JSON list of C-alpha atoms in Angstrom, two decimals:
[
{"chain": "A", "resi": 108, "resn": "GLN", "atom": "CA", "xyz": [-9.07, -5.25, 16.97]},
{"chain": "A", "resi": 109, "resn": "SER", "atom": "CA", "xyz": [-11.64, -2.65, 17.99]},
{"chain": "A", "resi": 110, "resn": "ALA", "atom": "CA", "xyz": [-11.62, 0.93, 16.81]},
{"chain": "A", "resi": 111, "resn": "LEU", "atom": "CA", "xyz": [-10.55, 3.61, 19.24]},
{"chain": "A", "resi": 112, "resn": "THR", "atom": "CA", "xyz": [-13.52, 5.54, 20.67]},
{"chain": "A", "resi": 113, "resn": "GLN", "atom": "CA", "xyz": [-14.06, 9.16, 19.69]},
{"chain": "A", "resi": 114, "resn": "PRO", "atom": "CA", "xyz": [-17.11, 11.40, 20.19]},
{"chain": "A", "resi": 115, "resn": "ALA", "atom": "CA", "xyz": [-19.25, 11.50, 17.06]},
{"chain": "A", "resi": 116, "resn": "SER", "atom": "CA", "xyz": [-19.33, 15.27, 16.99]},
{"chain": "A", "resi": 117, "resn": "VAL", "atom": "CA", "xyz": [-17.85, 18.33, 18.66]},
{"chain": "A", "resi": 118, "resn": "SER", "atom": "CA", "xyz": [-18.74, 21.94, 17.94]},
{"chain": "A", "resi": 119, "resn": "GLY", "atom": "CA", "xyz": [-17.48, 25.36, 18.85]},
{"chain": "A", "resi": 120, "resn": "SER", "atom": "CA", "xyz": [-17.65, 29.01, 17.88]},
{"chain": "A", "resi": 121, "resn": "PRO", "atom": "CA", "xyz": [-14.90, 30.77, 15.98]},
{"chain": "A", "resi": 122, "resn": "GLY", "atom": "CA", "xyz": [-12.01, 31.63, 18.26]},
{"chain": "A", "resi": 123, "resn": "GLN", "atom": "CA", "xyz": [-12.92, 29.04, 20.88]},
{"chain": "A", "resi": 124, "resn": "SER", "atom": "CA", "xyz": [-10.92, 25.95, 21.79]},
{"chain": "A", "resi": 125, "resn": "ILE", "atom": "CA", "xyz": [-12.28, 22.43, 21.47]},
{"chain": "A", "resi": 126, "resn": "THR", "atom": "CA", "xyz": [-10.88, 19.07, 22.54]},
{"chain": "A", "resi": 127, "resn": "ILE", "atom": "CA", "xyz": [-11.48, 15.69, 20.88]},
{"chain": "A", "resi": 128, "resn": "SER", "atom": "CA", "xyz": [-10.88, 12.60, 22.97]},
{"chain": "A", "resi": 129, "resn": "CYS", "atom": "CA", "xyz": [-9.68, 9.22, 21.72]},
{"chain": "A", "resi": 130, "resn": "ILE", "atom": "CA", "xyz": [-10.08, 6.29, 24.10]},
{"chain": "A", "resi": 131, "resn": "GLY", "atom": "CA", "xyz": [-8.15, 3.08, 23.67]},
{"chain": "A", "resi": 132, "resn": "THR", "atom": "CA", "xyz": [-6.94, 0.15, 25.71]},
{"chain": "A", "resi": 133, "resn": "ASN", "atom": "CA", "xyz": [-3.87, -1.29, 27.36]},
{"chain": "A", "resi": 134, "resn": "SER", "atom": "CA", "xyz": [-3.08, -2.92, 24.02]},
{"chain": "A", "resi": 135, "resn": "ASP", "atom": "CA", "xyz": [-2.69, 0.33, 22.09]},
{"chain": "A", "resi": 136, "resn": "LEU", "atom": "CA", "xyz": [-2.90, 3.84, 23.57]},
{"chain": "A", "resi": 137, "resn": "GLY", "atom": "CA", "xyz": [-1.86, 2.62, 26.98]},
{"chain": "A", "resi": 138, "resn": "VAL", "atom": "CA", "xyz": [1.35, 1.04, 25.70]},
{"chain": "A", "resi": 139, "resn": "TYR", "atom": "CA", "xyz": [2.96, 3.12, 22.99]},
{"chain": "A", "resi": 140, "resn": "ASN", "atom": "CA", "xyz": [3.35, 6.78, 22.14]},
{"chain": "A", "resi": 141, "resn": "TYR", "atom": "CA", "xyz": [2.74, 6.09, 18.45]},
{"chain": "A", "resi": 142, "resn": "VAL", "atom": "CA", "xyz": [-0.43, 8.18, 18.50]},
{"chain": "A", "resi": 143, "resn": "SER", "atom": "CA", "xyz": [-1.31, 10.34, 15.52]},
{"chain": "A", "resi": 144, "resn": "TRP", "atom": "CA", "xyz": [-4.16, 12.56, 14.38]},
{"chain": "A", "resi": 145, "resn": "TYR", "atom": "CA", "xyz": [-5.62, 13.33, 10.94]},
{"chain": "A", "resi": 146, "resn": "GLN", "atom": "CA", "xyz": [-7.97, 15.93, 9.51]},
{"chain": "A", "resi": 147, "resn": "GLN", "atom": "CA", "xyz": [-10.21, 14.99, 6.59]},
{"chain": "A", "resi": 148, "resn": "HIS", "atom": "CA", "xyz": [-12.34, 17.34, 4.54]},
{"chain": "A", "resi": 149, "resn": "PRO", "atom": "CA", "xyz": [-15.16, 15.85, 2.46]},
{"chain": "A", "resi": 150, "resn": "GLY", "atom": "CA", "xyz": [-13.95, 14.00, -0.61]},
{"chain": "A", "resi": 151, "resn": "LYS", "atom": "CA", "xyz": [-10.28, 14.49, 0.29]},
{"chain": "A", "resi": 152, "resn": "ALA", "atom": "CA", "xyz": [-7.50, 12.32, 1.57]},
{"chain": "A", "resi": 153, "resn": "PRO", "atom": "CA", "xyz": [-6.74, 12.71, 5.28]},
{"chain": "A", "resi": 154, "resn": "LYS", "atom": "CA", "xyz": [-4.12, 15.27, 6.29]},
{"chain": "A", "resi": 155, "resn": "PHE", "atom": "CA", "xyz": [-1.47, 14.37, 8.84]},
{"chain": "A", "resi": 156, "resn": "LEU", "atom": "CA", "xyz": [-1.66, 16.70, 11.90]},
{"chain": "A", "resi": 157, "resn": "ILE", "atom": "CA", "xyz": [0.11, 15.14, 14.90]},
{"chain": "A", "resi": 158, "resn": "TYR", "atom": "CA", "xyz": [2.54, 12.27, 15.53]},
{"chain": "A", "resi": 159, "resn": "HIS", "atom": "CA", "xyz": [4.22, 10.83, 18.63]},
{"chain": "A", "resi": 160, "resn": "VAL", "atom": "CA", "xyz": [1.25, 12.12, 20.69]},
{"chain": "A", "resi": 161, "resn": "THR", "atom": "CA", "xyz": [2.37, 15.76, 20.68]},
{"chain": "A", "resi": 162, "resn": "ASP", "atom": "CA", "xyz": [4.61, 16.46, 17.68]},
{"chain": "A", "resi": 163, "resn": "ARG", "atom": "CA", "xyz": [3.50, 18.52, 14.69]},
{"chain": "A", "resi": 164, "resn": "PRO", "atom": "CA", "xyz": [4.94, 18.01, 11.22]},
{"chain": "A", "resi": 165, "resn": "SER", "atom": "CA", "xyz": [6.27, 21.12, 9.54]},
{"chain": "A", "resi": 166, "resn": "GLY", "atom": "CA", "xyz": [3.53, 23.23, 8.01]},
{"chain": "A", "resi": 167, "resn": "VAL", "atom": "CA", "xyz": [0.81, 22.27, 10.49]},
{"chain": "A", "resi": 168, "resn": "SER", "atom": "CA", "xyz": [-0.58, 25.17, 12.49]},
{"chain": "A", "resi": 169, "resn": "ASN", "atom": "CA", "xyz": [0.38, 25.39, 16.16]},
{"chain": "A", "resi": 170, "resn": "ARG", "atom": "CA", "xyz": [-3.34, 25.77, 16.87]},
{"chain": "A", "resi": 171, "resn": "PHE", "atom": "CA", "xyz": [-3.39, 21.97, 16.80]},
{"chain": "A", "resi": 172, "resn": "SER", "atom": "CA", "xyz": [-1.94, 20.21, 19.84]},
{"chain": "A", "resi": 173, "resn": "GLY", "atom": "CA", "xyz": [-2.00, 16.67, 21.17]},
{"chain": "A", "resi": 174, "resn": "SER", "atom": "CA", "xyz": [-1.70, 15.00, 24.54]},
{"chain": "A", "resi": 175, "resn": "LYS", "atom": "CA", "xyz": [-2.17, 11.64, 26.20]},
{"chain": "A", "resi": 176, "resn": "SER", "atom": "CA", "xyz": [-2.97, 10.33, 29.65]},
{"chain": "A", "resi": 177, "resn": "GLY", "atom": "CA", "xyz": [-3.19, 6.61, 30.23]},
{"chain": "A", "resi": 178, "resn": "ASN", "atom": "CA", "xyz": [-5.47, 5.06, 27.61]},
{"chain": "A", "resi": 179, "resn": "THR", "atom": "CA", "xyz": [-6.86, 8.38, 26.41]},
{"chain": "A", "resi": 180, "resn": "ALA", "atom": "CA", "xyz": [-5.37, 10.71, 23.83]},
{"chain": "A", "resi": 181, "resn": "SER", "atom": "CA", "xyz": [-6.69, 14.17, 23.01]},
{"chain": "A", "resi": 182, "resn": "LEU", "atom": "CA", "xyz": [-6.48, 16.68, 20.19]},
{"chain": "A", "resi": 183, "resn": "THR", "atom": "CA", "xyz": [-7.07, 20.33, 21.03]},
{"chain": "A", "resi": 184, "resn": "ILE", "atom": "CA", "xyz": [-7.85, 22.91, 18.38]},
{"chain": "A", "resi": 185, "resn": "SER", "atom": "CA", "xyz": [-7.41, 26.44, 19.67]},
{"chain": "A", "resi": 186, "resn": "GLY", "atom": "CA", "xyz": [-8.61, 29.61, 17.99]},
{"chain": "A", "resi": 187, "resn": "LEU", "atom": "CA", "xyz": [-11.20, 27.64, 16.03]},
{"chain": "A", "resi": 188, "resn": "GLN", "atom": "CA", "xyz": [-11.57, 28.75, 12.42]},
{"chain": "A", "resi": 189, "resn": "ALA", "atom": "CA", "xyz": [-14.14, 27.99, 9.74]},
{"chain": "A", "resi": 190, "resn": "GLU", "atom": "CA", "xyz": [-11.57, 25.97, 7.81]},
{"chain": "A", "resi": 191, "resn": "ASP", "atom": "CA", "xyz": [-11.23, 23.60, 10.79]},
{"chain": "A", "resi": 192, "resn": "GLU", "atom": "CA", "xyz": [-14.67, 22.20, 10.05]},
{"chain": "A", "resi": 193, "resn": "ALA", "atom": "CA", "xyz": [-13.86, 18.61, 9.06]},
{"chain": "A", "resi": 194, "resn": "ASP", "atom": "CA", "xyz": [-13.66, 15.04, 10.32]},
{"chain": "A", "resi": 195, "resn": "TYR", "atom": "CA", "xyz": [-10.82, 14.13, 12.67]},
{"chain": "A", "resi": 196, "resn": "TYR", "atom": "CA", "xyz": [-9.34, 10.69, 13.32]},
{"chain": "A", "resi": 197, "resn": "CYS", "atom": "CA", "xyz": [-6.86, 9.40, 15.85]},
{"chain": "A", "resi": 198, "resn": "SER", "atom": "CA", "xyz": [-4.64, 6.39, 15.23]},
{"chain": "A", "resi": 199, "resn": "ALA", "atom": "CA", "xyz": [-2.49, 4.19, 17.45]},
{"chain": "A", "resi": 200, "resn": "TYR", "atom": "CA", "xyz": [-0.02, 1.35, 17.11]},
{"chain": "A", "resi": 201, "resn": "THR", "atom": "CA", "xyz": [-0.97, -1.86, 18.87]},
{"chain": "A", "resi": 202, "resn": "THR", "atom": "CA", "xyz": [0.77, -4.73, 20.62]},
{"chain": "A", "resi": 203, "resn": "SER", "atom": "CA", "xyz": [-0.25, -6.93, 17.66]},
{"chain": "A", "resi": 204, "resn": "ARG", "atom": "CA", "xyz": [2.03, -4.89, 15.35]},
{"chain": "A", "resi": 205, "resn": "THR", "atom": "CA", "xyz": [-1.01, -3.39, 13.67]},
{"chain": "A", "resi": 206, "resn": "TYR", "atom": "CA", "xyz": [-2.60, 0.04, 13.63]},
{"chain": "A", "resi": 207, "resn": "VAL", "atom": "CA", "xyz": [-6.08, 1.01, 14.69]},
{"chain": "A", "resi": 208, "resn": "PHE", "atom": "CA", "xyz": [-8.01, 4.18, 13.90]},
{"chain": "A", "resi": 209, "resn": "GLY", "atom": "CA", "xyz": [-10.56, 6.03, 15.97]},
{"chain": "A", "resi": 210, "resn": "THR", "atom": "CA", "xyz": [-14.25, 6.11, 15.07]},
{"chain": "A", "resi": 211, "resn": "GLY", "atom": "CA", "xyz": [-13.93, 9.69, 13.86]},
{"chain": "A", "resi": 212, "resn": "THR", "atom": "CA", "xyz": [-15.25, 13.06, 15.09]},
{"chain": "A", "resi": 213, "resn": "ARG", "atom": "CA", "xyz": [-17.12, 15.61, 13.01]},
{"chain": "A", "resi": 214, "resn": "VAL", "atom": "CA", "xyz": [-16.10, 19.14, 14.06]},
{"chain": "A", "resi": 215, "resn": "THR", "atom": "CA", "xyz": [-18.63, 21.87, 13.36]},
{"chain": "A", "resi": 216, "resn": "VAL", "atom": "CA", "xyz": [-17.80, 25.56, 13.57]},
{"chain": "A", "resi": 217, "resn": "LEU", "atom": "CA", "xyz": [-20.93, 27.37, 14.67]},
{"chain": "B", "resi": 967, "resn": "GLN", "atom": "CA", "xyz": [8.23, 16.63, -2.49]},
{"chain": "B", "resi": 968, "resn": "VAL", "atom": "CA", "xyz": [7.25, 12.98, -2.16]},
{"chain": "B", "resi": 969, "resn": "GLN", "atom": "CA", "xyz": [4.04, 12.04, -3.92]},
{"chain": "B", "resi": 970, "resn": "LEU", "atom": "CA", "xyz": [2.05, 8.84, -4.03]},
{"chain": "B", "resi": 971, "resn": "GLN", "atom": "CA", "xyz": [0.01, 8.04, -7.14]},
{"chain": "B", "resi": 972, "resn": "GLN", "atom": "CA", "xyz": [-2.35, 5.08, -7.03]},
{"chain": "B", "resi": 973, "resn": "TRP", "atom": "CA", "xyz": [-4.46, 3.24, -9.56]},
{"chain": "B", "resi": 974, "resn": "GLY", "atom": "CA", "xyz": [-6.53, 0.11, -10.07]},
{"chain": "B", "resi": 975, "resn": "ALA", "atom": "CA", "xyz": [-9.90, -1.27, -11.11]},
{"chain": "B", "resi": 976, "resn": "GLY", "atom": "CA", "xyz": [-12.82, 0.63, -9.63]},
{"chain": "B", "resi": 977, "resn": "LEU", "atom": "CA", "xyz": [-15.69, -1.79, -10.24]},
{"chain": "B", "resi": 978, "resn": "LEU", "atom": "CA", "xyz": [-15.65, -5.44, -9.25]},
{"chain": "B", "resi": 979, "resn": "LYS", "atom": "CA", "xyz": [-18.16, -8.26, -8.98]},
{"chain": "B", "resi": 980, "resn": "PRO", "atom": "CA", "xyz": [-18.49, -10.32, -5.81]},
{"chain": "B", "resi": 981, "resn": "SER", "atom": "CA", "xyz": [-15.81, -13.03, -5.47]},
{"chain": "B", "resi": 982, "resn": "GLU", "atom": "CA", "xyz": [-13.37, -11.18, -7.75]},
{"chain": "B", "resi": 983, "resn": "THR", "atom": "CA", "xyz": [-9.95, -9.93, -6.67]},
{"chain": "B", "resi": 984, "resn": "LEU", "atom": "CA", "xyz": [-9.29, -6.28, -5.89]},
{"chain": "B", "resi": 985, "resn": "SER", "atom": "CA", "xyz": [-5.94, -5.10, -7.22]},
{"chain": "B", "resi": 986, "resn": "LEU", "atom": "CA", "xyz": [-4.43, -1.65, -6.59]},
{"chain": "B", "resi": 987, "resn": "THR", "atom": "CA", "xyz": [-0.94, -0.24, -7.10]},
{"chain": "B", "resi": 988, "resn": "CYS", "atom": "CA", "xyz": [0.74, 2.80, -5.58]},
{"chain": "B", "resi": 989, "resn": "ALA", "atom": "CA", "xyz": [3.81, 4.47, -7.08]},
{"chain": "B", "resi": 990, "resn": "VAL", "atom": "CA", "xyz": [6.28, 6.57, -5.10]},
{"chain": "B", "resi": 991, "resn": "TYR", "atom": "CA", "xyz": [7.61, 9.71, -6.78]},
{"chain": "B", "resi": 992, "resn": "ASP", "atom": "CA", "xyz": [10.57, 11.87, -5.78]},
{"chain": "B", "resi": 993, "resn": "ASP", "atom": "CA", "xyz": [11.81, 9.61, -3.01]},
{"chain": "B", "resi": 994, "resn": "SER", "atom": "CA", "xyz": [13.04, 6.10, -2.32]},
{"chain": "B", "resi": 995, "resn": "LEU", "atom": "CA", "xyz": [11.04, 3.20, -0.91]},
{"chain": "B", "resi": 996, "resn": "LEU", "atom": "CA", "xyz": [13.90, 2.40, 1.42]},
{"chain": "B", "resi": 997, "resn": "GLY", "atom": "CA", "xyz": [13.57, 2.83, 5.16]},
{"chain": "B", "resi": 998, "resn": "TYR", "atom": "CA", "xyz": [9.81, 3.13, 5.38]},
{"chain": "B", "resi": 999, "resn": "TYR", "atom": "CA", "xyz": [6.70, 1.07, 5.80]},
{"chain": "B", "resi": 1000, "resn": "TRP", "atom": "CA", "xyz": [4.13, 1.47, 3.02]},
{"chain": "B", "resi": 1001, "resn": "THR", "atom": "CA", "xyz": [0.53, 1.13, 3.99]},
{"chain": "B", "resi": 1002, "resn": "TRP", "atom": "CA", "xyz": [-2.98, 0.59, 2.65]},
{"chain": "B", "resi": 1003, "resn": "ILE", "atom": "CA", "xyz": [-5.95, 2.15, 4.43]},
{"chain": "B", "resi": 1004, "resn": "ARG", "atom": "CA", "xyz": [-9.60, 2.03, 3.38]},
{"chain": "B", "resi": 1005, "resn": "GLN", "atom": "CA", "xyz": [-12.75, 4.01, 4.09]},
{"chain": "B", "resi": 1006, "resn": "PRO", "atom": "CA", "xyz": [-16.24, 2.67, 3.34]},
{"chain": "B", "resi": 1007, "resn": "PRO", "atom": "CA", "xyz": [-18.75, 5.29, 2.18]},
{"chain": "B", "resi": 1008, "resn": "GLU", "atom": "CA", "xyz": [-19.76, 7.59, 5.03]},
{"chain": "B", "resi": 1009, "resn": "LYS", "atom": "CA", "xyz": [-17.66, 5.58, 7.50]},
{"chain": "B", "resi": 1010, "resn": "GLY", "atom": "CA", "xyz": [-14.31, 5.81, 9.25]},
{"chain": "B", "resi": 1011, "resn": "LEU", "atom": "CA", "xyz": [-10.80, 4.79, 8.32]},
{"chain": "B", "resi": 1012, "resn": "GLU", "atom": "CA", "xyz": [-9.63, 1.18, 8.55]},
{"chain": "B", "resi": 1013, "resn": "TRP", "atom": "CA", "xyz": [-6.00, 0.10, 8.45]},
{"chain": "B", "resi": 1014, "resn": "VAL", "atom": "CA", "xyz": [-5.58, -2.74, 5.95]},
{"chain": "B", "resi": 1015, "resn": "GLY", "atom": "CA", "xyz": [-1.89, -3.57, 6.20]},
{"chain": "B", "resi": 1016, "resn": "GLU", "atom": "CA", "xyz": [1.69, -2.56, 5.50]},
{"chain": "B", "resi": 1017, "resn": "ILE", "atom": "CA", "xyz": [4.94, -3.65, 3.91]},
{"chain": "B", "resi": 1018, "resn": "ASN", "atom": "CA", "xyz": [8.54, -2.46, 4.18]},
{"chain": "B", "resi": 1019, "resn": "ASP", "atom": "CA", "xyz": [11.19, -2.34, 1.47]},
{"chain": "B", "resi": 1020, "resn": "GLY", "atom": "CA", "xyz": [12.41, -5.77, 2.56]},
{"chain": "B", "resi": 1021, "resn": "GLY", "atom": "CA", "xyz": [8.98, -7.30, 2.01]},
{"chain": "B", "resi": 1022, "resn": "ARG", "atom": "CA", "xyz": [8.04, -7.69, 5.66]},
{"chain": "B", "resi": 1023, "resn": "THR", "atom": "CA", "xyz": [4.26, -7.42, 6.03]},
{"chain": "B", "resi": 1024, "resn": "ASN", "atom": "CA", "xyz": [1.71, -6.87, 8.76]},
{"chain": "B", "resi": 1025, "resn": "TYR", "atom": "CA", "xyz": [-2.01, -7.21, 8.12]},
{"chain": "B", "resi": 1026, "resn": "ASN", "atom": "CA", "xyz": [-5.28, -6.33, 9.81]},
{"chain": "B", "resi": 1027, "resn": "PRO", "atom": "CA", "xyz": [-6.37, -9.59, 11.47]},
{"chain": "B", "resi": 1028, "resn": "SER", "atom": "CA", "xyz": [-9.90, -9.16, 10.12]},
{"chain": "B", "resi": 1029, "resn": "LEU", "atom": "CA", "xyz": [-8.60, -9.18, 6.52]},
{"chain": "B", "resi": 1030, "resn": "LYS", "atom": "CA", "xyz": [-5.46, -11.29, 6.86]},
{"chain": "B", "resi": 1031, "resn": "SER", "atom": "CA", "xyz": [-6.83, -14.38, 5.14]},
{"chain": "B", "resi": 1032, "resn": "ARG", "atom": "CA", "xyz": [-7.70, -12.41, 1.98]},
{"chain": "B", "resi": 1033, "resn": "VAL", "atom": "CA", "xyz": [-4.99, -9.74, 1.74]},
{"chain": "B", "resi": 1034, "resn": "THR", "atom": "CA", "xyz": [-1.60, -9.70, 0.07]},
{"chain": "B", "resi": 1035, "resn": "ILE", "atom": "CA", "xyz": [0.61, -6.62, -0.04]},
{"chain": "B", "resi": 1036, "resn": "SER", "atom": "CA", "xyz": [3.73, -6.74, -2.19]},
{"chain": "B", "resi": 1037, "resn": "VAL", "atom": "CA", "xyz": [6.53, -4.34, -3.10]},
{"chain": "B", "resi": 1038, "resn": "ASP", "atom": "CA", "xyz": [8.65, -3.80, -6.22]},
{"chain": "B", "resi": 1039, "resn": "THR", "atom": "CA", "xyz": [11.57, -1.65, -5.18]},
{"chain": "B", "resi": 1040, "resn": "SER", "atom": "CA", "xyz": [12.94, -1.40, -8.73]},
{"chain": "B", "resi": 1041, "resn": "LYS", "atom": "CA", "xyz": [9.71, 0.26, -9.88]},
{"chain": "B", "resi": 1042, "resn": "LYS", "atom": "CA", "xyz": [9.20, 2.10, -6.58]},
{"chain": "B", "resi": 1043, "resn": "GLN", "atom": "CA", "xyz": [5.73, 0.62, -6.35]},
{"chain": "B", "resi": 1044, "resn": "PHE", "atom": "CA", "xyz": [3.73, -1.37, -3.84]},
{"chain": "B", "resi": 1045, "resn": "SER", "atom": "CA", "xyz": [0.49, -3.21, -4.41]},
{"chain": "B", "resi": 1046, "resn": "LEU", "atom": "CA", "xyz": [-2.62, -4.49, -2.66]},
{"chain": "B", "resi": 1047, "resn": "LYS", "atom": "CA", "xyz": [-4.58, -7.59, -3.56]},
{"chain": "B", "resi": 1048, "resn": "LEU", "atom": "CA", "xyz": [-7.78, -8.50, -1.74]},
{"chain": "B", "resi": 1049, "resn": "ASN", "atom": "CA", "xyz": [-9.48, -11.66, -2.91]},
{"chain": "B", "resi": 1050, "resn": "SER", "atom": "CA", "xyz": [-13.06, -12.91, -2.68]},
{"chain": "B", "resi": 1051, "resn": "VAL", "atom": "CA", "xyz": [-14.46, -9.38, -2.39]},
{"chain": "B", "resi": 1052, "resn": "THR", "atom": "CA", "xyz": [-18.01, -8.68, -1.23]},
{"chain": "B", "resi": 1053, "resn": "ALA", "atom": "CA", "xyz": [-20.10, -5.54, -0.98]},
{"chain": "B", "resi": 1054, "resn": "ALA", "atom": "CA", "xyz": [-18.53, -4.96, 2.44]},
{"chain": "B", "resi": 1055, "resn": "ASP", "atom": "CA", "xyz": [-15.22, -4.26, 0.68]},
{"chain": "B", "resi": 1056, "resn": "THR", "atom": "CA", "xyz": [-16.70, -1.27, -1.16]},
{"chain": "B", "resi": 1057, "resn": "ALA", "atom": "CA", "xyz": [-14.58, 1.67, -0.04]},
{"chain": "B", "resi": 1058, "resn": "VAL", "atom": "CA", "xyz": [-12.11, 4.35, -0.97]},
{"chain": "B", "resi": 1059, "resn": "TYR", "atom": "CA", "xyz": [-8.67, 2.78, -0.71]},
{"chain": "B", "resi": 1060, "resn": "PHE", "atom": "CA", "xyz": [-5.69, 4.98, 0.16]},
{"chain": "B", "resi": 1061, "resn": "CYS", "atom": "CA", "xyz": [-2.01, 4.20, 0.01]},
{"chain": "B", "resi": 1062, "resn": "ALA", "atom": "CA", "xyz": [0.24, 5.99, 2.48]},
{"chain": "B", "resi": 1063, "resn": "ARG", "atom": "CA", "xyz": [3.82, 6.26, 3.69]},
{"chain": "B", "resi": 1064, "resn": "GLU", "atom": "CA", "xyz": [4.31, 5.47, 7.34]},
{"chain": "B", "resi": 1065, "resn": "ALA", "atom": "CA", "xyz": [7.03, 6.95, 9.50]},
{"chain": "B", "resi": 1066, "resn": "ASN", "atom": "CA", "xyz": [7.35, 7.45, 13.24]},
{"chain": "B", "resi": 1067, "resn": "GLY", "atom": "CA", "xyz": [4.14, 5.52, 13.76]},
{"chain": "B", "resi": 1068, "resn": "ALA", "atom": "CA", "xyz": [2.09, 7.88, 11.60]},
{"chain": "B", "resi": 1069, "resn": "PHE", "atom": "CA", "xyz": [0.79, 8.06, 8.05]},
{"chain": "B", "resi": 1070, "resn": "GLU", "atom": "CA", "xyz": [2.54, 11.17, 6.83]},
{"chain": "B", "resi": 1071, "resn": "ILE", "atom": "CA", "xyz": [1.94, 11.10, 3.08]},
{"chain": "B", "resi": 1072, "resn": "TRP", "atom": "CA", "xyz": [-1.22, 9.86, 1.38]},
{"chain": "B", "resi": 1073, "resn": "GLY", "atom": "CA", "xyz": [-2.24, 8.92, -2.13]},
{"chain": "B", "resi": 1074, "resn": "GLN", "atom": "CA", "xyz": [-5.27, 10.49, -3.71]},
{"chain": "B", "resi": 1075, "resn": "GLY", "atom": "CA", "xyz": [-7.54, 7.53, -3.00]},
{"chain": "B", "resi": 1076, "resn": "THR", "atom": "CA", "xyz": [-9.28, 5.06, -5.32]},
{"chain": "B", "resi": 1077, "resn": "MET", "atom": "CA", "xyz": [-12.98, 4.29, -5.05]},
{"chain": "B", "resi": 1078, "resn": "VAL", "atom": "CA", "xyz": [-13.62, 0.57, -5.39]},
{"chain": "B", "resi": 1079, "resn": "THR", "atom": "CA", "xyz": [-17.21, -0.60, -5.74]},
{"chain": "B", "resi": 1080, "resn": "VAL", "atom": "CA", "xyz": [-18.26, -4.24, -5.47]},
{"chain": "B", "resi": 1081, "resn": "SER", "atom": "CA", "xyz": [-21.58, -4.86, -7.18]},
{"chain": "B", "resi": 1082, "resn": "PRO", "atom": "CA", "xyz": [-23.19, -7.85, -8.95]}
]
């Protein structure tokens, strides 16, 4: 199974909005809505941000939002803050009853 | 609040077997899938496999021939074994609880290095 495709890096200024794309196939993103997103700061375990494409677990800021169209999912971070500087990963369930992660995106706050 | 605490050997020689265990605190194992995920140094996340409380497993096809995930519901623990390790298996290994198609709770991670 191939990793989902994410841009290597995205940057923005404080207060701006940025969007990270996650491109899959008809065997994963195109089939199920089991799409999730994670934030990872250096040396830390990933933090769960989004599930079911758009849903946020309790405690996650509403500045994080998810969407999906066809084989592409997206994570938008609005009102960018310095603490948002981290790596972000998408994940999707596949028709093989496995999970696949995205290649990861480094977000830089300018 | 549910916590996952993991442990295992951090330094292995090629061809040895990697063995990690993850304990679940303040919740039951029942009704969830329990997952192992790894991350090579400076690289992305890779799903290794999962198990439910009934022992049903699913594995990453690229690792399936070498991986065994098991569960001990009485101890509230689940374990990962990966045999015939090589340098390519050097990574931080995370355990996680899966629900609703997402990995909602993570262990602290264990660095495993394979070196002659």
